[in-house]
Structures are given as C-alpha cells and as structure tokens.
C-alpha cells in the first residue's frame, strides 16, 4: 500500500503482471553542528518503485523532500535559564512527478531553567499552499489538504531528584476547524538508589477527524469506484509502566507493561467528488443517504515484556524474555475505561517465552 500504483496520475504505472519492482533512495545532507548558530540542509529522493520491506518497514516512497533548519544554541546561563536552544525549520515534499504533497514550517524552543527543570514549546503549520495527499483515498485520486496547525508544551522535572515529574500537552486543528485533537500525558520517573528506576505514566487523547478514510466501494481500477471518508470521533487511554533493575554489573532485569483502550465512532459518510477543490466542503458529497453513525470500534489491548539479561562473558549475552498479550474483541461500545479495563484483564492471555543467545568471537 505504500505505492498505490493504481492511483490516477501516479508516476508509477500499475502492471498486474510484474513480479518485482526496482528503485532506490538517494539522500544528501549538509550540516554545521558547532558554535551558537547551526544549520542543516537535507534532500531526499525516493523513487516510486522502491521496495525495501523485505529488509525493513518503508512508509514513504515516490517522494522528493527538502528540509532546511536553522538553530540558535546558548550554553551561557542567563537570569532565568541555564542553557537553551531555538530551532526554525521549513520542509517541502513533492512526488517524483512534481505534485506538491507537503509544506510546513515549525518553531521549536527548549530551555533548562535555573532550578534544572526543562521546558519545551513546539509550534508547526503544515499543508501550506495547495498540497495533496496521495494515500488518503487508499488508491484513489490525490486529495487536496487544508491548513493544519499544532502547538505542544512539555515540562520535565529536575532529573537529579529521586522523583522527576513530566507533563506533555498537545493541541491540533485542521480541515477548516472541522478536525481537532487534544492530548495530554503525565508521568513520574522514580530512582531508588543507583540500581533501580521506575517510570509510570498515563496519556489521554480525544480527537475528531472529519476526513478519515472509511471505505472504497465499486470495482477496483474502474471509474465507478466510490472513495469515501467519514467523521471519526475517537477517545484513547494508555497506561505505561517501566521498571529497570541492575542486579549486578552483568545481570539486569527490565519490565514493561501497557494497557491500551480506544473507542471511536464514524458518522457522516461522504464521497470524494472534487479532490482538488479549493474549498474543503466542495471536495465531498453525502454517500449512502445518511449523516448518522455508519460504524464503530473498540480496541482493548495489553502487552507486557519481562527481560532478564546476563552478560556471561565480555561481549556475550543471554536474554530470557517473557511476553504476555491480552486482547478483548467483544462488540464495540462507548468509551468506558473502568469497564474496558475489566474486560481486558478478564481476557485469556497469550504467553510467549523467548531465549536469545549471543557469543562474541574475539580473535
């Protein structure tokens, strides 16, 4: 699906008889990482036929990218901070055929205060100009995107202390204010002596996506295919726990556990009829004769890992891993964290034991 060769206007011709694809990724980076003023320029050219998923996960091909970043760093303490940096960057994307697919500007600032607390501010605007999304219709026409913006704040406590609190808040708006997202994460990192650390955190997100892909109807690769979107309202809750214990210089234990709950509902299903229309509302029309609910889902997952690591000789290690996964596939319902957690931990677990062994051959 990273290619969508059947998309109208794609630079990569769809051929059902082909058994392989070829292409490559070329990149050039120039940067200065010294002094108070630093800069970076990155170019990347990914050909449409690039297919590297046998080697790793590839998410973006048929892409030409140019990114410029200018940074100002200060390591001299002032009246209110110990050190800080400010970054300004601009990024553009095109398909290899020249279709603009992304344009953004961003401002990022970070400072370490006199009390050793850290603060961050990030602001970005993207979909500047007439940019298109070539994957939003899942093989359909390139869809014009509307201006979006994001602002986030992050606070970190003094890492020298036994307890370090963290807070991250994020707000997003787009699609002529029809889409939005609000998210917050709070956490606490604790250190017990020099051998043990524990981290607990929780995050909640509420979002509305007015142009979330819903389904494609009709014959594939025909002019009767209907590419539809819907308004998705979704709530997500995640709880994360990490524990690290160094038993001896050669033996350590790591524990990770995370329950995840998300519920969403689709309403107002619409068909893409004018994908390049300047006005957001003109790009769609009602499909199916209803503006009410057309689908819903609830995802309940729990994943955990316990890893015992033993370096039995210098450079040679043995890992014993216990993984547990739980999933509840019952019918979707409204977002109800207490009931969803109860259903999740009542589900039958899948347990896996793994053993990894490595030996360092040093001639």
mmCIF file of C-alpha atoms in Angstrom:
data_model
loop_
_atom_site.group_PDB
_atom_site.id
_atom_site.type_symbol
_atom_site.label_atom_id
_atom_site.label_comp_id
_atom_site.label_asym_id
_atom_site.label_seq_id
_atom_site.Cartn_x
_atom_site.Cartn_y
_atom_site.Cartn_z
ATOM 1 C CA UNK A 1 0.000 0.000 0.000
ATOM 2 C CA UNK A 2 2.987 2.334 0.184
ATOM 3 C CA UNK A 3 2.887 2.534 -3.635
ATOM 4 C CA UNK A 4 -0.806 2.754 -4.644
ATOM 5 C CA UNK A 5 0.244 2.380 -8.270
ATOM 6 C CA UNK A 6 -3.425 2.339 -9.302
ATOM 7 C CA UNK A 7 -3.876 5.955 -8.151
ATOM 8 C CA UNK A 8 -4.905 8.218 -11.060
ATOM 9 C CA UNK A 9 -1.902 10.284 -12.078
ATOM 10 C CA UNK A 10 0.610 8.120 -10.263
ATOM 11 C CA UNK A 11 4.142 8.372 -11.643
ATOM 12 C CA UNK A 12 4.489 4.594 -11.244
ATOM 13 C CA UNK A 13 2.416 2.667 -13.816
ATOM 14 C CA UNK A 14 0.335 -0.198 -12.451
ATOM 15 C CA UNK A 15 1.180 -3.551 -14.062
ATOM 16 C CA UNK A 16 -0.508 -6.649 -12.612
ATOM 17 C CA UNK A 17 1.973 -8.956 -14.408
ATOM 18 C CA UNK A 18 5.067 -7.592 -12.693
ATOM 19 C CA UNK A 19 6.770 -9.779 -10.119
ATOM 20 C CA UNK A 20 9.299 -7.263 -8.826
ATOM 21 C CA UNK A 21 9.893 -3.542 -8.532
ATOM 22 C CA UNK A 22 13.081 -1.568 -8.571
ATOM 23 C CA UNK A 23 14.146 1.814 -7.338
ATOM 24 C CA UNK A 24 16.332 3.461 -4.784
ATOM 25 C CA UNK A 25 16.614 6.212 -2.206
ATOM 26 C CA UNK A 26 19.209 8.951 -2.549
ATOM 27 C CA UNK A 27 19.972 11.491 0.144
ATOM 28 C CA UNK A 28 22.399 14.334 0.705
ATOM 29 C CA UNK A 29 22.892 16.189 3.984
ATOM 30 C CA UNK A 30 24.937 19.286 4.753
ATOM 31 C CA UNK A 31 25.141 20.470 8.349
ATOM 32 C CA UNK A 32 27.057 22.590 10.796
ATOM 33 C CA UNK A 33 26.963 21.353 14.391
ATOM 34 C CA UNK A 34 29.295 23.814 16.094
ATOM 35 C CA UNK A 35 29.026 27.269 17.565
ATOM 36 C CA UNK A 36 25.950 29.189 18.627
ATOM 37 C CA UNK A 37 24.433 29.279 15.135
ATOM 38 C CA UNK A 38 23.965 25.891 13.488
ATOM 39 C CA UNK A 39 22.198 24.838 10.309
ATOM 40 C CA UNK A 40 21.213 21.756 8.370
ATOM 41 C CA UNK A 41 20.005 21.080 4.836
ATOM 42 C CA UNK A 42 18.671 17.653 3.872
ATOM 43 C CA UNK A 43 17.490 16.426 0.483
ATOM 44 C CA UNK A 44 15.948 13.025 -0.164
ATOM 45 C CA UNK A 45 14.771 11.401 -3.402
ATOM 46 C CA UNK A 46 12.818 8.127 -3.109
ATOM 47 C CA UNK A 47 11.861 6.590 -6.465
ATOM 48 C CA UNK A 48 8.277 5.288 -6.926
ATOM 49 C CA UNK A 49 9.326 1.645 -7.338
ATOM 50 C CA UNK A 50 11.468 1.457 -4.217
ATOM 51 C CA UNK A 51 10.505 -1.684 -2.314
ATOM 52 C CA UNK A 52 12.595 -2.454 0.750
ATOM 53 C CA UNK A 53 10.016 -4.062 3.009
ATOM 54 C CA UNK A 54 11.924 -7.337 2.907
ATOM 55 C CA UNK A 55 14.696 -5.508 4.768
ATOM 56 C CA UNK A 56 12.695 -3.101 6.898
ATOM 57 C CA UNK A 57 9.485 -1.146 7.206
ATOM 58 C CA UNK A 58 9.217 1.519 4.489
ATOM 59 C CA UNK A 59 6.497 4.146 4.844
ATOM 60 C CA UNK A 60 7.318 6.761 2.202
ATOM 61 C CA UNK A 61 8.380 6.345 -1.447
ATOM 62 C CA UNK A 62 7.694 8.395 -4.593
ATOM 63 C CA UNK A 63 8.869 11.372 -2.582
ATOM 64 C CA UNK A 64 11.219 14.305 -3.075
ATOM 65 C CA UNK A 65 11.999 16.127 0.164
ATOM 66 C CA UNK A 66 13.898 19.303 1.043
ATOM 67 C CA UNK A 67 14.324 20.370 4.666
ATOM 68 C CA UNK A 68 16.198 23.392 5.996
ATOM 69 C CA UNK A 69 16.801 24.025 9.675
ATOM 70 C CA UNK A 70 18.430 26.924 11.495
ATOM 71 C CA UNK A 71 19.340 26.573 15.180
ATOM 72 C CA UNK A 72 20.495 29.008 17.827
ATOM 73 C CA UNK A 73 22.152 27.456 20.879
ATOM 74 C CA UNK A 74 23.046 29.158 24.150
ATOM 75 C CA UNK A 75 25.132 27.432 26.816
ATOM 76 C CA UNK A 76 25.796 30.558 28.879
ATOM 77 C CA UNK A 77 23.434 30.911 31.882
ATOM 78 C CA UNK A 78 21.219 33.983 31.995
ATOM 79 C CA UNK A 79 18.962 35.493 34.611
ATOM 80 C CA UNK A 80 16.279 32.826 34.054
ATOM 81 C CA UNK A 81 17.801 29.803 32.267
ATOM 82 C CA UNK A 82 20.973 27.728 32.335
ATOM 83 C CA UNK A 83 21.012 26.815 28.650
ATOM 84 C CA UNK A 84 18.626 26.694 25.730
ATOM 85 C CA UNK A 85 18.161 26.358 22.010
ATOM 86 C CA UNK A 86 15.765 27.617 19.353
ATOM 87 C CA UNK A 87 15.125 25.844 16.042
ATOM 88 C CA UNK A 88 13.316 27.115 12.957
ATOM 89 C CA UNK A 89 12.758 24.757 10.045
ATOM 90 C CA UNK A 90 10.884 24.536 6.784
ATOM 91 C CA UNK A 91 10.121 21.334 4.885
ATOM 92 C CA UNK A 92 8.686 20.645 1.421
ATOM 93 C CA UNK A 93 7.633 17.413 -0.275
ATOM 94 C CA UNK A 94 6.752 16.564 -3.867
ATOM 95 C CA UNK A 95 6.102 13.378 -5.787
ATOM 96 C CA UNK A 96 8.772 12.478 -8.328
ATOM 97 C CA UNK A 97 6.414 13.918 -10.946
ATOM 98 C CA UNK A 98 6.357 17.308 -9.219
ATOM 99 C CA UNK A 99 2.983 17.153 -7.411
ATOM 100 C CA UNK A 100 3.283 19.084 -4.087
ATOM 101 C CA UNK A 101 2.456 16.731 -1.226
ATOM 102 C CA UNK A 102 3.642 18.632 1.825
ATOM 103 C CA UNK A 103 4.788 22.028 3.004
ATOM 104 C CA UNK A 104 5.382 23.015 6.612
ATOM 105 C CA UNK A 105 7.145 25.464 8.898
ATOM 106 C CA UNK A 106 7.958 24.809 12.541
ATOM 107 C CA UNK A 107 9.346 26.579 15.583
ATOM 108 C CA UNK A 108 10.877 24.644 18.477
ATOM 109 C CA UNK A 109 12.372 26.011 21.663
ATOM 110 C CA UNK A 110 13.821 24.330 24.732
ATOM 111 C CA UNK A 111 15.336 25.740 27.894
ATOM 112 C CA UNK A 112 16.768 24.355 31.102
ATOM 113 C CA UNK A 113 15.731 26.681 33.918
ATOM 114 C CA UNK A 114 17.876 27.713 36.868
ATOM 115 C CA UNK A 115 16.153 25.085 39.045
ATOM 116 C CA UNK A 116 17.120 22.404 36.469
ATOM 117 C CA UNK A 117 13.560 21.993 35.222
ATOM 118 C CA UNK A 118 13.172 21.660 31.463
ATOM 119 C CA UNK A 119 10.508 23.344 29.323
ATOM 120 C CA UNK A 120 9.751 22.882 25.610
ATOM 121 C CA UNK A 121 7.477 24.666 23.174
ATOM 122 C CA UNK A 122 6.708 23.391 19.687
ATOM 123 C CA UNK A 123 4.519 25.036 17.046
ATOM 124 C CA UNK A 124 4.034 23.990 13.438
ATOM 125 C CA UNK A 125 1.755 24.739 10.487
ATOM 126 C CA UNK A 126 1.522 22.282 7.620
ATOM 127 C CA UNK A 127 -0.408 21.770 4.394
ATOM 128 C CA UNK A 128 0.633 25.255 3.379
ATOM 129 C CA UNK A 129 -0.491 26.088 -0.134
ATOM 130 C CA UNK A 130 -2.192 23.593 -2.436
ATOM 131 C CA UNK A 131 -0.659 20.375 -1.097
ATOM 132 C CA UNK A 132 -2.146 16.965 -1.849
ATOM 133 C CA UNK A 133 -2.335 13.657 -0.004
ATOM 134 C CA UNK A 134 -1.631 10.773 -2.396
ATOM 135 C CA UNK A 135 -2.552 7.999 0.096
ATOM 136 C CA UNK A 136 -5.636 9.378 1.888
ATOM 137 C CA UNK A 137 -8.052 7.856 -0.666
ATOM 138 C CA UNK A 138 -6.307 4.444 -0.452
ATOM 139 C CA UNK A 139 -5.597 4.166 -4.161
ATOM 140 C CA UNK A 140 -7.964 6.922 -5.245
ATOM 141 C CA UNK A 141 -7.156 10.410 -6.532
ATOM 142 C CA UNK A 142 -4.775 12.765 -4.766
ATOM 143 C CA UNK A 143 -6.815 14.747 -2.228
ATOM 144 C CA UNK A 144 -6.184 18.425 -1.608
ATOM 145 C CA UNK A 145 -5.401 19.185 2.026
ATOM 146 C CA UNK A 146 -6.407 22.161 4.172
ATOM 147 C CA UNK A 147 -4.181 24.102 6.519
ATOM 148 C CA UNK A 148 -3.430 22.434 9.857
ATOM 149 C CA UNK A 149 -1.554 23.589 12.935
ATOM 150 C CA UNK A 150 -0.214 22.097 16.145
ATOM 151 C CA UNK A 151 1.077 23.518 19.399
ATOM 152 C CA UNK A 152 2.562 21.479 22.236
ATOM 153 C CA UNK A 153 4.092 22.164 25.652
ATOM 154 C CA UNK A 154 6.373 19.855 27.606
ATOM 155 C CA UNK A 155 7.707 20.125 31.157
ATOM 156 C CA UNK A 156 10.318 17.905 32.802
ATOM 157 C CA UNK A 157 11.333 17.956 36.437
ATOM 158 C CA UNK A 158 14.867 18.056 37.795
ATOM 159 C CA UNK A 159 16.443 14.755 36.763
ATOM 160 C CA UNK A 160 18.842 14.956 39.730
ATOM 161 C CA UNK A 161 15.953 14.302 42.109
ATOM 162 C CA UNK A 162 14.660 10.923 43.180
ATOM 163 C CA UNK A 163 11.277 11.783 41.640
ATOM 164 C CA UNK A 164 11.038 13.515 38.271
ATOM 165 C CA UNK A 165 7.549 14.560 37.039
ATOM 166 C CA UNK A 166 6.775 15.066 33.339
ATOM 167 C CA UNK A 167 3.874 16.705 31.518
ATOM 168 C CA UNK A 168 3.146 16.915 27.788
ATOM 169 C CA UNK A 169 0.105 18.723 26.338
ATOM 170 C CA UNK A 170 -0.772 18.960 22.636
ATOM 171 C CA UNK A 171 -3.488 20.681 20.577
ATOM 172 C CA UNK A 172 -4.180 20.266 16.831
ATOM 173 C CA UNK A 173 -6.681 21.912 14.457
ATOM 174 C CA UNK A 174 -7.274 21.403 10.743
ATOM 175 C CA UNK A 175 -9.772 20.881 7.910
ATOM 176 C CA UNK A 176 -11.170 24.410 8.329
ATOM 177 C CA UNK A 177 -11.532 23.733 12.076
ATOM 178 C CA UNK A 178 -13.676 20.653 11.397
ATOM 179 C CA UNK A 179 -10.889 18.382 12.710
ATOM 180 C CA UNK A 180 -9.110 18.744 16.040
ATOM 181 C CA UNK A 181 -7.166 16.802 18.630
ATOM 182 C CA UNK A 182 -6.332 17.361 22.300
ATOM 183 C CA UNK A 183 -3.903 15.115 24.128
ATOM 184 C CA UNK A 184 -2.151 15.099 27.495
ATOM 185 C CA UNK A 185 0.430 12.812 29.046
ATOM 186 C CA UNK A 186 1.628 12.874 32.656
ATOM 187 C CA UNK A 187 4.361 10.729 34.100
ATOM 188 C CA UNK A 188 6.630 10.191 37.073
ATOM 189 C CA UNK A 189 10.154 8.787 36.986
ATOM 190 C CA UNK A 190 11.485 7.433 40.267
ATOM 191 C CA UNK A 191 15.014 6.386 41.148
ATOM 192 C CA UNK A 192 15.727 4.083 44.052
ATOM 193 C CA UNK A 193 19.411 4.172 44.793
ATOM 194 C CA UNK A 194 21.754 3.703 41.842
ATOM 195 C CA UNK A 195 20.386 0.365 40.627
ATOM 196 C CA UNK A 196 16.630 0.771 40.249
ATOM 197 C CA UNK A 197 14.408 3.135 38.289
ATOM 198 C CA UNK A 198 10.662 3.013 37.713
ATOM 199 C CA UNK A 199 8.552 5.052 35.327
ATOM 200 C CA UNK A 200 4.762 5.314 35.329
ATOM 201 C CA UNK A 201 2.678 7.411 33.008
ATOM 202 C CA UNK A 202 -0.760 7.839 31.542
ATOM 203 C CA UNK A 203 -1.998 9.552 28.429
ATOM 204 C CA UNK A 204 -5.439 10.545 27.174
ATOM 205 C CA UNK A 205 -6.368 11.709 23.699
ATOM 206 C CA UNK A 206 -9.635 12.977 22.277
ATOM 207 C CA UNK A 207 -9.784 13.671 18.567
ATOM 208 C CA UNK A 208 -12.203 14.352 15.744
ATOM 209 C CA UNK A 209 -11.029 13.658 12.183
ATOM 210 C CA UNK A 210 -13.537 14.966 9.662
ATOM 211 C CA UNK A 211 -11.892 13.311 6.634
ATOM 212 C CA UNK A 212 -10.817 9.908 7.926
ATOM 213 C CA UNK A 213 -10.815 7.276 5.181
ATOM 214 C CA UNK A 214 -13.784 4.936 5.604
ATOM 215 C CA UNK A 215 -14.069 2.521 2.646
ATOM 216 C CA UNK A 216 -13.865 2.204 -1.134
ATOM 217 C CA UNK A 217 -16.906 0.863 -2.965
ATOM 218 C CA UNK A 218 -17.281 -0.436 -6.507
ATOM 219 C CA UNK A 219 -14.948 -2.106 -8.968
ATOM 220 C CA UNK A 220 -11.242 -1.660 -8.339
ATOM 221 C CA UNK A 221 -9.426 0.251 -11.102
ATOM 222 C CA UNK A 222 -12.724 1.358 -12.623
ATOM 223 C CA UNK A 223 -14.384 4.742 -12.994
ATOM 224 C CA UNK A 224 -17.276 3.531 -10.833
ATOM 225 C CA UNK A 225 -15.221 3.257 -7.637
ATOM 226 C CA UNK A 226 -16.504 5.443 -4.807
ATOM 227 C CA UNK A 227 -13.826 6.668 -2.379
ATOM 228 C CA UNK A 228 -15.438 7.615 0.918
ATOM 229 C CA UNK A 229 -14.441 9.361 4.119
ATOM 230 C CA UNK A 230 -16.299 9.850 7.410
ATOM 231 C CA UNK A 231 -16.107 11.954 10.525
ATOM 232 C CA UNK A 232 -14.313 9.945 13.217
ATOM 233 C CA UNK A 233 -14.697 10.817 16.907
ATOM 234 C CA UNK A 234 -12.225 8.812 18.981
ATOM 235 C CA UNK A 235 -11.048 8.600 22.604
ATOM 236 C CA UNK A 236 -7.867 6.797 23.652
ATOM 237 C CA UNK A 237 -6.399 5.982 27.073
ATOM 238 C CA UNK A 238 -2.988 4.422 27.630
ATOM 239 C CA UNK A 239 -1.171 3.472 30.850
ATOM 240 C CA UNK A 240 2.544 2.659 30.777
ATOM 241 C CA UNK A 241 4.889 1.207 33.413
ATOM 242 C CA UNK A 242 8.626 0.580 33.068
ATOM 243 C CA UNK A 243 10.976 -0.924 35.655
ATOM 244 C CA UNK A 244 14.755 -1.279 35.352
ATOM 245 C CA UNK A 245 16.821 -3.107 37.954
ATOM 246 C CA UNK A 246 20.571 -3.697 37.769
ATOM 247 C CA UNK A 247 21.133 -6.726 39.982
ATOM 248 C CA UNK A 248 24.863 -6.985 39.341
ATOM 249 C CA UNK A 249 27.227 -5.403 36.794
ATOM 250 C CA UNK A 250 26.407 -8.310 34.462
ATOM 251 C CA UNK A 251 22.751 -9.100 35.322
ATOM 252 C CA UNK A 252 19.793 -6.753 34.802
ATOM 253 C CA UNK A 253 16.005 -7.003 34.737
ATOM 254 C CA UNK A 254 13.596 -4.908 32.669
ATOM 255 C CA UNK A 255 9.793 -4.903 32.946
ATOM 256 C CA UNK A 256 7.357 -3.158 30.586
ATOM 257 C CA UNK A 257 3.547 -3.216 30.789
ATOM 258 C CA UNK A 258 0.959 -1.192 28.883
ATOM 259 C CA UNK A 259 -2.855 -1.474 28.722
ATOM 260 C CA UNK A 260 -4.392 0.408 25.786
ATOM 261 C CA UNK A 261 -8.045 1.318 25.249
ATOM 262 C CA UNK A 262 -9.528 3.204 22.299
ATOM 263 C CA UNK A 263 -13.109 3.694 21.110
ATOM 264 C CA UNK A 264 -14.354 5.517 18.056
ATOM 265 C CA UNK A 265 -17.487 6.158 16.015
ATOM 266 C CA UNK A 266 -17.855 7.073 12.335
ATOM 267 C CA UNK A 267 -20.629 9.413 11.196
ATOM 268 C CA UNK A 268 -21.448 11.486 8.110
ATOM 269 C CA UNK A 269 -20.043 9.245 5.366
ATOM 270 C CA UNK A 270 -19.127 11.244 2.252
ATOM 271 C CA UNK A 271 -17.734 10.516 -1.193
ATOM 272 C CA UNK A 272 -14.743 12.306 -2.711
ATOM 273 C CA UNK A 273 -16.135 14.052 -5.799
ATOM 274 C CA UNK A 274 -13.830 17.060 -6.367
ATOM 275 C CA UNK A 275 -10.477 16.131 -4.816
ATOM 276 C CA UNK A 276 -8.766 19.329 -5.986
ATOM 277 C CA UNK A 277 -11.477 21.831 -4.995
ATOM 278 C CA UNK A 278 -10.086 24.889 -3.155
ATOM 279 C CA UNK A 279 -12.998 24.889 -0.659
ATOM 280 C CA UNK A 280 -12.913 21.998 1.804
ATOM 281 C CA UNK A 281 -16.681 21.394 1.737
ATOM 282 C CA UNK A 282 -16.747 21.175 -2.067
ATOM 283 C CA UNK A 283 -14.463 18.125 -2.126
ATOM 284 C CA UNK A 284 -17.124 15.767 -0.752
ATOM 285 C CA UNK A 285 -20.801 14.931 -1.037
ATOM 286 C CA UNK A 286 -23.017 12.690 1.052
ATOM 287 C CA UNK A 287 -22.816 8.958 0.304
ATOM 288 C CA UNK A 288 -25.405 6.440 1.377
ATOM 289 C CA UNK A 289 -28.138 8.959 2.153
ATOM 290 C CA UNK A 290 -27.393 9.344 5.876
ATOM 291 C CA UNK A 291 -25.380 11.646 8.101
ATOM 292 C CA UNK A 292 -25.752 9.422 11.155
ATOM 293 C CA UNK A 293 -23.488 6.668 12.519
ATOM 294 C CA UNK A 294 -22.025 4.290 9.933
ATOM 295 C CA UNK A 295 -19.577 2.313 12.051
ATOM 296 C CA UNK A 296 -17.846 1.994 15.405
ATOM 297 C CA UNK A 297 -14.939 0.168 17.009
ATOM 298 C CA UNK A 298 -13.366 -0.503 20.394
ATOM 299 C CA UNK A 299 -9.790 -1.723 20.785
ATOM 300 C CA UNK A 300 -8.622 -3.186 24.092
ATOM 301 C CA UNK A 301 -5.023 -4.421 24.263
ATOM 302 C CA UNK A 302 -2.492 -5.283 26.945
ATOM 303 C CA UNK A 303 1.164 -6.003 26.229
ATOM 304 C CA UNK A 304 3.988 -6.709 28.635
ATOM 305 C CA UNK A 305 7.625 -7.796 28.461
ATOM 306 C CA UNK A 306 9.924 -9.085 31.177
ATOM 307 C CA UNK A 307 13.569 -9.295 30.076
ATOM 308 C CA UNK A 308 16.358 -10.879 32.112
ATOM 309 C CA UNK A 309 19.785 -10.075 30.659
ATOM 310 C CA UNK A 310 23.009 -11.856 31.640
ATOM 311 C CA UNK A 311 26.385 -10.936 30.208
ATOM 312 C CA UNK A 312 28.045 -14.256 30.978
ATOM 313 C CA UNK A 313 31.332 -13.171 29.403
ATOM 314 C CA UNK A 314 32.605 -9.900 28.000
ATOM 315 C CA UNK A 315 30.570 -9.060 24.881
ATOM 316 C CA UNK A 316 28.468 -12.249 25.079
ATOM 317 C CA UNK A 317 24.920 -12.116 26.391
ATOM 318 C CA UNK A 318 21.908 -14.263 27.127
ATOM 319 C CA UNK A 319 18.351 -12.854 27.179
ATOM 320 C CA UNK A 320 15.368 -14.632 28.731
ATOM 321 C CA UNK A 321 12.102 -12.918 27.725
ATOM 322 C CA UNK A 322 8.526 -13.444 28.870
ATOM 323 C CA UNK A 323 5.890 -11.700 26.759
ATOM 324 C CA UNK A 324 2.208 -11.544 27.577
ATOM 325 C CA UNK A 325 -0.535 -10.156 25.361
ATOM 326 C CA UNK A 326 -4.243 -9.781 26.008
ATOM 327 C CA UNK A 327 -6.924 -8.575 23.644
ATOM 328 C CA UNK A 328 -10.664 -8.224 24.009
ATOM 329 C CA UNK A 329 -12.634 -8.493 20.786
ATOM 330 C CA UNK A 330 -16.106 -8.011 22.178
ATOM 331 C CA UNK A 331 -18.603 -5.733 20.495
ATOM 332 C CA UNK A 332 -17.748 -2.024 20.331
ATOM 333 C CA UNK A 333 -19.333 0.339 22.770
ATOM 334 C CA UNK A 334 -18.950 3.822 24.251
ATOM 335 C CA UNK A 335 -15.628 4.817 25.806
ATOM 336 C CA UNK A 336 -15.780 3.446 29.376
ATOM 337 C CA UNK A 337 -12.255 2.974 30.829
ATOM 338 C CA UNK A 338 -13.250 1.133 34.006
ATOM 339 C CA UNK A 339 -15.433 -1.429 32.243
ATOM 340 C CA UNK A 340 -12.964 -1.756 29.348
ATOM 341 C CA UNK A 341 -10.043 -2.460 31.709
ATOM 342 C CA UNK A 342 -12.132 -5.074 33.483
ATOM 343 C CA UNK A 343 -12.931 -6.818 30.200
ATOM 344 C CA UNK A 344 -9.327 -6.575 29.092
ATOM 345 C CA UNK A 345 -7.786 -8.249 32.133
ATOM 346 C CA UNK A 346 -10.516 -10.893 32.113
ATOM 347 C CA UNK A 347 -9.466 -11.918 28.587
ATOM 348 C CA UNK A 348 -7.368 -15.041 28.102
ATOM 349 C CA UNK A 349 -3.636 -14.148 27.867
ATOM 350 C CA UNK A 350 -1.179 -15.257 25.200
ATOM 351 C CA UNK A 351 2.168 -16.054 26.832
ATOM 352 C CA UNK A 352 5.441 -16.396 24.950
ATOM 353 C CA UNK A 353 8.875 -17.388 26.240
ATOM 354 C CA UNK A 354 11.908 -16.348 24.187
ATOM 355 C CA UNK A 355 15.583 -17.154 24.591
ATOM 356 C CA UNK A 356 18.261 -15.184 22.788
ATOM 357 C CA UNK A 357 21.908 -16.156 22.897
ATOM 358 C CA UNK A 358 24.904 -14.298 21.531
ATOM 359 C CA UNK A 359 28.618 -15.138 21.594
ATOM 360 C CA UNK A 360 31.313 -12.606 20.840
ATOM 361 C CA UNK A 361 34.185 -14.204 18.905
ATOM 362 C CA UNK A 362 37.256 -12.105 19.586
ATOM 363 C CA UNK A 363 40.346 -13.407 17.772
#
